[in-house]
Amino acid sequence: MAEPIKHITIVGGGTAGWFTANMLSVFFGMQKNHPGNRMRITLIESPNIPTVGVGEATVPSMSRSLQQTGISETDFFKTCNASFKLGVDFANWNVDAKGKPFSYINPFNTGHRVSGIDPGYYYGRFGGSGASFVQTISPAQDLGMMRKGPRPLGSKPYSEPVNYAYHLDAGLFAKMLQGISVGRGVEHILDDMVDVERGEDGSIAAINLKETGRHEVELVIDCTGFKGLIINGALDEHFISYDKYLANDRAMAVQIPHPEQTENGPKFIEPVTRSTALGAGWSWRVPLFNRIGTGYVYSSAHRSDDEARDEFLDLLGDAGKGAEPRVIPMRVGRTRNSWVKNCIAIGLSGGFIEPLESTAIYMIEMAVRWLIAYFPDQSYPDSLRKRYNDVASGLYDEVRDFICLHYALGNRTDSQYWIDAREELEVPDSLAENLEVWKHAMPVMTDLKSQHLFSPEVYTAVLQGKRIYQMRDDWNAGLSLNLNREMWRKHVSGQRHKISQFVNAMPDHVALLRELRGETQKPTDNALAGTLAGSTQQAGTVPLPGLGIRKTPTIKTPVAPLDAADGNLL
């Protein structure tokens, strides 16, 4: 009978390494200096190699991970200068019939059916009486425009009247996770890896370190970033590039101050990530509590670094004066098999797809959850390894398809980049087949081979956001349906009324963040406090259209089990 694994070695720190260490330390119930600990976890990190710092914007599953690993919400917001994120605002990705660029939001909340029919059909036929599609199903756009938070002052920790994610400082987040993990008993070694020893069966037997010497390995997790020093280097596992599908291969990043500051911090913070299309890619804008993280993701085939820098700094205007953006080459694609022998690649070593939908940390989270679900013994069963690789590859391809959708349905003609993105890049077969189907029918569950993160409703939001059904003659979904215009008008009117009530009741985003950081006293006589987080509705609150009100417990200790739930939260 095979022996259980008693020692996990993580090579590489940053968000990937410490997120992995944190989740595994909870799952294995580690407590520092506790003699009953069955599992030992060691993280080896080079003191000389900087981390990339990916993942300053997240998706809604982050709240679950923080709760399950016993992280205080107040500590998280204050330590990581976090803010709320309700979706992604896409600016200038498409133009209207007159050639004028427009914007749309991809929200974290989706609507419900109208008399059993997808609201996308109604909106495609009749529009929204002046409201965008998102404004008929979600408060995200209205909250964003009014710069409001997603829950009342005084609400319970991690309460979610609407789905939200976070913006956070990736470097500070990794340090926070490091402190928590080491406090639980994770061993931290600062040293450089010299080489890797392989056993007779080809597995990793040991890692030789510059100062510490030989470090024997049972199970090793490769978090060495784009280099994939173990999975792609020592094990020579093939990397599958997505360059025939996605052109962007470089990024530059910089931090800038908020445009308006007061003695109490920024005057306003938008609760959305912004993606603004430029001449050879797009610029992100992630507003944290203390600053704004921004950058340019672009194609080196269409812009040199100097040209991209000039274009990016021109976009920033006065805010970018004196800024020196850091250029980051990106390896876009995935390692063919994330799990080879006794090595599992997590983070950038496993794969990376441009950060258009803020998926980097989510990919780390799911890699760890699947490792927990299929955790092996020292025989490393092929069945577990194969299943892990299948689901991991499926997630990378799922994200690839969703990102490709944004480019395949673009209609800009003002630069060669956008023409090439639409006409020269390949569309994955799985997406191409769906695009043909979606000319005649709204996306449904059976269309998608993998939907861990992007559901059919999310695809519908993008199709409607890009105005596909209003602007292209070959898109005629729902023409044969007997849709009642008056019923739709009343539905939209009712939705807008409920959403307006909810948005008006929500606090200013900055005020909410200051409370969560412990900088202001929580209200004791607030009729809204906790109502949307609880199971009972009180005066002054309204349920959101299509959303049930649920109670989210406060997690004080890491007792919740970590499982392989797929996080289908969009």
Tab-separated table of C-alpha atoms in Angstrom, residues 6-357:
chain	number	residue	atom	x	y	z
A	6	LYS	CA	3.782	14.056	4.388
A	7	HIS	CA	5.704	16.964	2.880
A	8	ILE	CA	4.681	19.517	0.227
A	9	THR	CA	7.357	21.776	-1.257
A	10	ILE	CA	6.300	25.017	-2.959
A	11	VAL	CA	8.969	26.662	-5.113
A	12	GLY	CA	8.298	30.350	-5.666
A	13	GLY	CA	6.510	32.988	-3.609
A	14	GLY	CA	4.377	35.890	-4.768
A	15	THR	CA	0.614	35.588	-5.000
A	16	ALA	CA	0.695	32.066	-6.456
A	17	GLY	CA	3.053	30.571	-3.883
A	18	TRP	CA	1.563	32.142	-0.777
A	19	PHE	CA	-2.055	31.735	-1.883
A	20	THR	CA	-1.299	28.029	-2.368
A	21	ALA	CA	0.467	27.761	0.995
A	22	ASN	CA	-2.395	29.535	2.761
A	23	MET	CA	-5.139	27.307	1.347
A	24	LEU	CA	-3.205	24.074	1.859
A	25	SER	CA	-2.303	24.992	5.438
A	26	VAL	CA	-6.017	25.374	6.194
A	27	PHE	CA	-7.023	22.172	4.444
A	28	PHE	CA	-4.417	20.143	6.332
A	29	GLY	CA	-5.308	21.823	9.620
A	30	MET	CA	-1.811	23.070	10.302
A	31	GLN	CA	-1.027	24.744	13.602
A	32	LYS	CA	2.415	26.059	14.418
A	33	ASN	CA	4.447	23.920	16.821
A	34	HIS	CA	1.641	21.343	17.018
A	35	PRO	CA	3.152	17.832	17.229
A	36	GLY	CA	0.046	16.275	15.708
A	37	ASN	CA	0.486	17.951	12.316
A	38	ARG	CA	0.586	15.221	9.680
A	39	MET	CA	1.541	17.511	6.809
A	40	ARG	CA	4.638	19.634	6.511
A	41	ILE	CA	4.655	22.505	3.988
A	42	THR	CA	7.819	24.308	2.896
A	43	LEU	CA	7.927	27.340	0.610
A	44	ILE	CA	11.249	28.103	-1.065
A	45	GLU	CA	11.562	31.635	-2.409
A	46	SER	CA	14.473	33.389	-4.078
A	47	PRO	CA	15.490	36.632	-2.353
A	48	ASN	CA	16.821	37.923	-5.676
A	49	ILE	CA	13.955	37.379	-8.133
A	50	PRO	CA	11.105	39.928	-8.068
A	51	THR	CA	7.539	38.716	-8.511
A	52	VAL	CA	5.393	39.853	-11.428
A	53	GLY	CA	2.595	40.962	-9.103
A	54	VAL	CA	-0.336	39.819	-11.211
A	55	GLY	CA	-3.894	39.967	-9.995
A	56	GLU	CA	-4.806	43.411	-8.659
A	57	ALA	CA	-8.391	42.756	-9.714
A	58	THR	CA	-10.313	39.606	-8.872
A	59	VAL	CA	-13.578	37.734	-9.473
A	60	PRO	CA	-16.330	37.024	-6.895
A	61	SER	CA	-14.905	33.704	-5.665
A	62	MET	CA	-12.267	35.656	-3.727
A	63	SER	CA	-14.745	36.368	-0.924
A	64	ARG	CA	-15.257	32.637	-0.421
A	65	SER	CA	-11.510	31.983	-0.249
A	66	LEU	CA	-10.933	34.732	2.294
A	67	GLN	CA	-13.702	33.414	4.531
A	68	GLN	CA	-12.654	29.784	4.278
A	69	THR	CA	-9.088	30.603	5.240
A	70	GLY	CA	-10.183	32.663	8.247
A	71	ILE	CA	-9.031	36.083	7.036
A	72	SER	CA	-10.636	39.056	8.772
A	73	GLU	CA	-12.435	41.326	6.333
A	74	THR	CA	-11.209	44.418	8.174
A	75	ASP	CA	-7.608	43.190	8.059
A	76	PHE	CA	-7.941	42.403	4.368
A	77	PHE	CA	-9.320	45.819	3.374
A	78	LYS	CA	-6.848	47.749	5.501
A	79	THR	CA	-3.731	45.692	4.798
A	80	CYS	CA	-4.271	45.334	1.036
A	81	ASN	CA	-5.847	48.774	0.417
A	82	ALA	CA	-8.716	46.855	-1.144
A	83	SER	CA	-11.828	48.263	-2.806
A	84	PHE	CA	-14.951	46.703	-4.292
A	85	LYS	CA	-15.327	45.585	-7.898
A	86	LEU	CA	-18.757	45.059	-9.476
A	87	GLY	CA	-17.640	44.256	-13.003
A	88	VAL	CA	-15.487	45.425	-15.900
A	89	ASP	CA	-16.244	48.616	-17.831
A	90	PHE	CA	-15.188	48.207	-21.476
A	91	ALA	CA	-14.548	51.591	-23.085
A	92	ASN	CA	-14.032	52.132	-26.824
A	93	TRP	CA	-13.870	48.448	-27.725
A	94	ASN	CA	-16.630	48.891	-30.307
A	95	VAL	CA	-18.172	51.746	-32.252
A	96	ASP	CA	-21.792	52.492	-33.106
A	97	ALA	CA	-23.348	52.868	-36.561
A	98	LYS	CA	-21.900	56.397	-36.805
A	99	GLY	CA	-18.409	55.263	-35.876
A	100	LYS	CA	-18.573	56.690	-32.344
A	101	PRO	CA	-16.957	54.583	-29.586
A	102	PHE	CA	-19.193	53.470	-26.731
A	103	SER	CA	-18.832	51.668	-23.412
A	104	TYR	CA	-20.537	48.796	-21.661
A	105	ILE	CA	-20.182	46.903	-18.385
A	106	ASN	CA	-19.809	43.172	-17.947
A	107	PRO	CA	-21.393	42.742	-14.472
A	108	PHE	CA	-21.175	40.034	-11.834
A	109	ASN	CA	-24.952	39.761	-11.542
A	110	THR	CA	-27.336	38.387	-14.153
A	111	GLY	CA	-31.076	38.786	-14.586
A	112	HIS	CA	-33.924	36.313	-14.556
A	113	ARG	CA	-36.202	35.159	-17.349
A	114	VAL	CA	-39.240	37.075	-18.516
A	115	SER	CA	-42.205	34.712	-18.784
A	116	GLY	CA	-39.715	31.890	-19.253
A	117	ILE	CA	-37.751	33.665	-22.009
A	118	ASP	CA	-34.155	34.883	-21.822
A	119	PRO	CA	-34.243	38.712	-21.422
A	120	GLY	CA	-31.570	38.905	-24.117
A	121	TYR	CA	-34.198	38.081	-26.733
A	122	TYR	CA	-36.439	40.911	-25.552
A	123	TYR	CA	-33.618	43.415	-25.366
A	124	GLY	CA	-32.313	42.400	-28.787
A	125	ARG	CA	-35.769	42.984	-30.259
A	126	PHE	CA	-37.064	46.011	-28.323
A	127	GLY	CA	-34.093	47.591	-26.559
A	128	GLY	CA	-34.336	48.939	-23.016
A	129	SER	CA	-36.297	52.188	-23.302
A	130	GLY	CA	-33.109	54.185	-22.865
A	131	ALA	CA	-31.471	51.753	-20.430
A	132	SER	CA	-28.539	49.540	-21.361
A	133	PHE	CA	-29.007	45.780	-21.194
A	134	VAL	CA	-27.043	45.653	-17.944
A	135	GLN	CA	-29.291	48.318	-16.424
A	136	THR	CA	-32.276	45.997	-16.905
A	137	ILE	CA	-30.696	43.094	-15.004
A	138	SER	CA	-28.135	44.466	-12.537
A	139	PRO	CA	-27.316	47.511	-10.383
A	140	ALA	CA	-23.626	47.354	-11.371
A	141	GLN	CA	-23.680	50.134	-13.968
A	142	ASP	CA	-25.724	52.501	-11.809
A	143	LEU	CA	-23.584	51.856	-8.733
A	144	GLY	CA	-20.504	52.473	-10.851
A	145	MET	CA	-21.773	55.746	-12.271
A	146	MET	CA	-22.733	56.988	-8.799
A	147	ARG	CA	-19.511	55.602	-7.259
A	148	LYS	CA	-21.367	53.725	-4.585
A	149	GLY	CA	-20.577	50.599	-2.617
A	150	PRO	CA	-22.446	47.298	-3.010
A	151	ARG	CA	-23.755	46.944	0.550
A	152	PRO	CA	-25.018	49.109	3.435
A	153	LEU	CA	-22.952	50.722	6.138
A	154	GLY	CA	-22.942	48.543	9.212
A	155	SER	CA	-23.486	45.319	7.295
A	156	LYS	CA	-21.968	42.073	8.524
A	157	PRO	CA	-18.548	40.938	7.274
A	158	TYR	CA	-18.583	39.392	3.823
A	159	SER	CA	-22.310	40.033	3.340
A	160	GLU	CA	-23.279	40.022	-0.341
A	161	PRO	CA	-26.587	41.591	-1.347
A	162	VAL	CA	-25.023	41.646	-4.818
A	163	ASN	CA	-22.076	39.688	-6.182
A	164	TYR	CA	-18.812	41.558	-5.912
A	165	ALA	CA	-15.094	41.031	-6.212
A	166	TYR	CA	-12.157	43.131	-5.037
A	167	HIS	CA	-9.353	45.338	-6.235
A	168	LEU	CA	-6.240	44.790	-4.113
A	169	ASP	CA	-2.520	45.448	-3.909
A	170	ALA	CA	-1.030	42.153	-5.086
A	171	GLY	CA	2.285	42.689	-3.322
A	172	LEU	CA	0.658	43.502	0.012
A	173	PHE	CA	-1.764	40.609	-0.411
A	174	ALA	CA	1.099	38.155	-0.904
A	175	LYS	CA	2.839	39.518	2.208
A	176	MET	CA	-0.369	39.170	4.199
A	177	LEU	CA	-0.763	35.554	3.093
A	178	GLN	CA	2.907	34.927	3.906
A	179	GLY	CA	2.458	36.135	7.481
A	180	ILE	CA	-0.662	34.034	7.973
A	181	SER	CA	0.891	30.916	6.431
A	182	VAL	CA	4.128	31.142	8.412
A	183	GLY	CA	2.060	31.737	11.527
A	184	ARG	CA	0.305	28.427	10.887
A	185	GLY	CA	3.575	26.564	10.551
A	186	VAL	CA	4.567	26.817	6.886
A	187	GLU	CA	8.358	26.735	6.680
A	188	HIS	CA	9.818	29.630	4.679
A	189	ILE	CA	13.234	29.260	3.048
A	190	LEU	CA	14.840	32.246	1.326
A	191	ASP	CA	17.357	30.764	-1.074
A	192	ASP	CA	18.155	30.406	-4.772
A	193	MET	CA	17.522	27.151	-6.607
A	194	VAL	CA	20.718	25.893	-8.269
A	195	ASP	CA	19.460	22.748	-9.977
A	196	VAL	CA	16.945	19.914	-9.757
A	197	GLU	CA	17.598	16.208	-9.227
A	198	ARG	CA	15.360	13.656	-10.916
A	199	GLY	CA	14.759	10.113	-9.708
A	200	GLU	CA	14.932	6.922	-11.752
A	201	ASP	CA	11.241	7.242	-12.654
A	202	GLY	CA	11.747	10.809	-13.899
A	203	SER	CA	10.071	12.490	-10.936
A	204	ILE	CA	11.638	15.331	-8.946
A	205	ALA	CA	13.769	13.801	-6.183
A	206	ALA	CA	15.411	16.905	-4.729
A	207	ILE	CA	16.078	20.596	-5.236
A	208	ASN	CA	19.579	21.872	-4.639
A	209	LEU	CA	19.738	25.306	-3.060
A	210	LYS	CA	22.638	27.744	-3.093
A	211	GLU	CA	22.950	28.211	0.659
A	212	THR	CA	20.777	25.518	2.222
A	213	GLY	CA	21.935	22.606	0.103
A	214	ARG	CA	19.909	19.564	-0.892
A	215	HIS	CA	16.157	19.664	-0.233
A	216	GLU	CA	14.388	16.335	-0.711
A	217	VAL	CA	10.999	16.408	-2.405
A	218	GLU	CA	7.832	14.341	-2.165
A	219	LEU	CA	5.255	16.593	-3.880
A	220	VAL	CA	6.519	19.832	-5.440
A	221	ILE	CA	4.426	22.779	-6.600
A	222	ASP	CA	6.011	24.988	-9.263
A	223	CYS	CA	5.171	28.659	-8.662
A	224	THR	CA	8.226	30.005	-10.490
A	225	GLY	CA	6.282	32.278	-12.836
A	226	PHE	CA	6.600	32.569	-16.597
A	227	LYS	CA	9.898	30.642	-16.561
A	228	GLY	CA	8.295	27.442	-15.271
A	229	LEU	CA	11.694	26.365	-13.957
A	230	ILE	CA	10.544	22.920	-12.864
A	231	ILE	CA	7.523	22.019	-15.021
A	232	ASN	CA	8.915	23.405	-18.291
A	233	GLY	CA	12.594	23.351	-17.372
A	234	ALA	CA	13.515	20.257	-15.377
A	235	LEU	CA	10.547	18.171	-16.587
A	236	ASP	CA	10.576	19.620	-20.119
A	237	GLU	CA	6.763	19.709	-20.331
A	238	HIS	CA	5.602	21.428	-23.529
A	239	PHE	CA	4.082	24.906	-23.392
A	240	ILE	CA	1.107	25.492	-25.704
A	241	SER	CA	1.127	29.065	-26.962
A	242	TYR	CA	-2.135	30.886	-27.670
A	243	ASP	CA	-0.421	33.390	-29.969
A	244	LYS	CA	-2.475	32.327	-32.980
A	245	TYR	CA	-5.607	33.320	-31.057
A	246	LEU	CA	-4.412	36.335	-29.038
A	247	ALA	CA	-1.936	38.942	-30.260
A	248	ASN	CA	-1.044	40.736	-27.033
A	249	ASP	CA	2.316	39.602	-25.683
A	250	ARG	CA	3.569	42.521	-23.598
A	251	ALA	CA	2.353	44.778	-20.827
A	252	MET	CA	3.590	47.870	-19.037
A	253	ALA	CA	2.441	48.884	-15.588
A	254	VAL	CA	2.574	51.983	-13.408
A	255	GLN	CA	0.927	53.338	-10.277
A	256	ILE	CA	-0.697	56.764	-10.199
A	257	PRO	CA	-2.524	58.784	-7.519
A	258	HIS	CA	-6.261	59.286	-7.385
A	259	PRO	CA	-7.328	62.397	-9.319
A	260	GLU	CA	-8.930	64.105	-6.311
A	261	GLN	CA	-7.662	63.684	-2.764
A	262	THR	CA	-8.994	64.969	0.566
A	263	GLU	CA	-7.486	64.776	4.040
A	264	ASN	CA	-9.524	61.604	4.549
A	265	GLY	CA	-8.343	59.914	1.367
A	266	PRO	CA	-9.652	59.904	-2.215
A	267	LYS	CA	-12.782	61.907	-2.950
A	268	PHE	CA	-14.287	59.039	-4.964
A	269	ILE	CA	-13.450	55.509	-6.092
A	270	GLU	CA	-15.219	53.773	-8.935
A	271	PRO	CA	-16.312	50.237	-7.941
A	272	VAL	CA	-15.385	48.816	-11.352
A	273	THR	CA	-12.282	47.830	-13.275
A	274	ARG	CA	-11.927	49.868	-16.446
A	275	SER	CA	-10.578	48.512	-19.732
A	276	THR	CA	-9.980	51.189	-22.378
A	277	ALA	CA	-9.153	50.102	-25.925
A	278	LEU	CA	-6.093	51.818	-27.434
A	279	GLY	CA	-4.359	51.586	-30.787
A	280	ALA	CA	-2.607	48.243	-30.223
A	281	GLY	CA	-4.336	46.741	-27.211
A	282	TRP	CA	-6.047	48.051	-24.111
A	283	SER	CA	-5.299	49.867	-20.872
A	284	TRP	CA	-6.483	48.681	-17.466
A	285	ARG	CA	-7.433	50.934	-14.561
A	286	VAL	CA	-7.757	49.347	-11.109
A	287	PRO	CA	-8.720	51.821	-8.347
A	288	LEU	CA	-7.442	50.794	-4.904
A	289	PHE	CA	-8.098	52.781	-1.734
A	290	ASN	CA	-4.697	54.501	-1.738
A	291	ARG	CA	-3.834	54.644	-5.447
A	292	ILE	CA	-4.712	53.536	-8.954
A	293	GLY	CA	-2.960	50.661	-10.693
A	294	THR	CA	-2.886	51.067	-14.441
A	295	GLY	CA	-1.095	49.714	-17.473
A	296	TYR	CA	-1.178	48.858	-21.156
A	297	VAL	CA	-1.516	45.330	-22.593
A	298	TYR	CA	-0.382	45.402	-26.215
A	299	SER	CA	0.943	43.552	-29.237
A	300	SER	CA	4.667	43.924	-29.949
A	301	ALA	CA	3.880	43.219	-33.617
A	302	HIS	CA	1.906	46.474	-33.737
A	303	ARG	CA	3.775	48.730	-31.294
A	304	SER	CA	7.366	48.949	-30.129
A	305	ASP	CA	7.862	49.430	-26.391
A	306	ASP	CA	8.682	53.111	-26.954
A	307	GLU	CA	5.605	53.641	-29.127
A	308	ALA	CA	3.398	51.867	-26.612
A	309	ARG	CA	4.855	53.910	-23.763
A	310	ASP	CA	4.172	57.181	-25.577
A	311	GLU	CA	0.604	56.137	-26.352
A	312	PHE	CA	-0.031	54.994	-22.787
A	313	LEU	CA	1.423	58.108	-21.153
A	314	ASP	CA	-0.617	60.262	-23.522
A	315	LEU	CA	-3.731	58.498	-22.252
A	316	LEU	CA	-2.741	59.199	-18.641
A	317	GLY	CA	-2.127	62.898	-19.304
A	318	ASP	CA	-0.980	64.880	-16.260
A	319	ALA	CA	-1.373	61.836	-14.018
A	320	GLY	CA	1.374	60.108	-15.975
A	321	LYS	CA	3.971	62.874	-15.843
A	322	GLY	CA	7.257	61.479	-14.578
A	323	ALA	CA	5.948	57.915	-14.626
A	324	GLU	CA	8.280	55.169	-15.789
A	325	PRO	CA	6.164	52.160	-16.788
A	326	ARG	CA	7.706	48.738	-16.172
A	327	VAL	CA	7.591	46.528	-19.291
A	328	ILE	CA	6.540	42.909	-18.689
A	329	PRO	CA	6.875	40.305	-21.482
A	330	MET	CA	3.917	37.907	-21.294
A	331	ARG	CA	3.920	34.202	-22.093
A	332	VAL	CA	0.309	33.649	-23.178
A	333	GLY	CA	-0.934	30.086	-23.244
A	334	ARG	CA	-0.768	27.063	-20.959
A	335	THR	CA	1.549	24.242	-20.042
A	336	ARG	CA	0.230	21.137	-21.820
A	337	ASN	CA	-0.115	19.212	-18.561
A	338	SER	CA	-0.084	21.178	-15.307
A	339	TRP	CA	0.611	17.991	-13.325
A	340	VAL	CA	3.586	15.895	-14.434
A	341	LYS	CA	5.077	13.117	-12.261
A	342	ASN	CA	5.153	14.600	-8.733
A	343	CYS	CA	5.112	18.243	-9.850
A	344	ILE	CA	2.099	20.530	-10.217
A	345	ALA	CA	2.392	23.960	-11.850
A	346	ILE	CA	0.245	26.674	-10.273
A	347	GLY	CA	0.102	30.312	-11.342
A	348	LEU	CA	2.052	31.694	-14.295
A	349	SER	CA	4.070	28.490	-14.647
A	350	GLY	CA	0.812	26.658	-15.400
A	351	GLY	CA	-0.394	29.249	-17.856
A	352	PHE	CA	-1.511	32.819	-18.379
A	353	ILE	CA	-4.087	34.585	-20.514
A	354	GLU	CA	-4.115	38.339	-20.803
A	355	PRO	CA	-5.792	39.904	-17.735
A	356	LEU	CA	-8.860	41.264	-19.507
A	357	GLU	CA	-11.263	39.556	-17.106
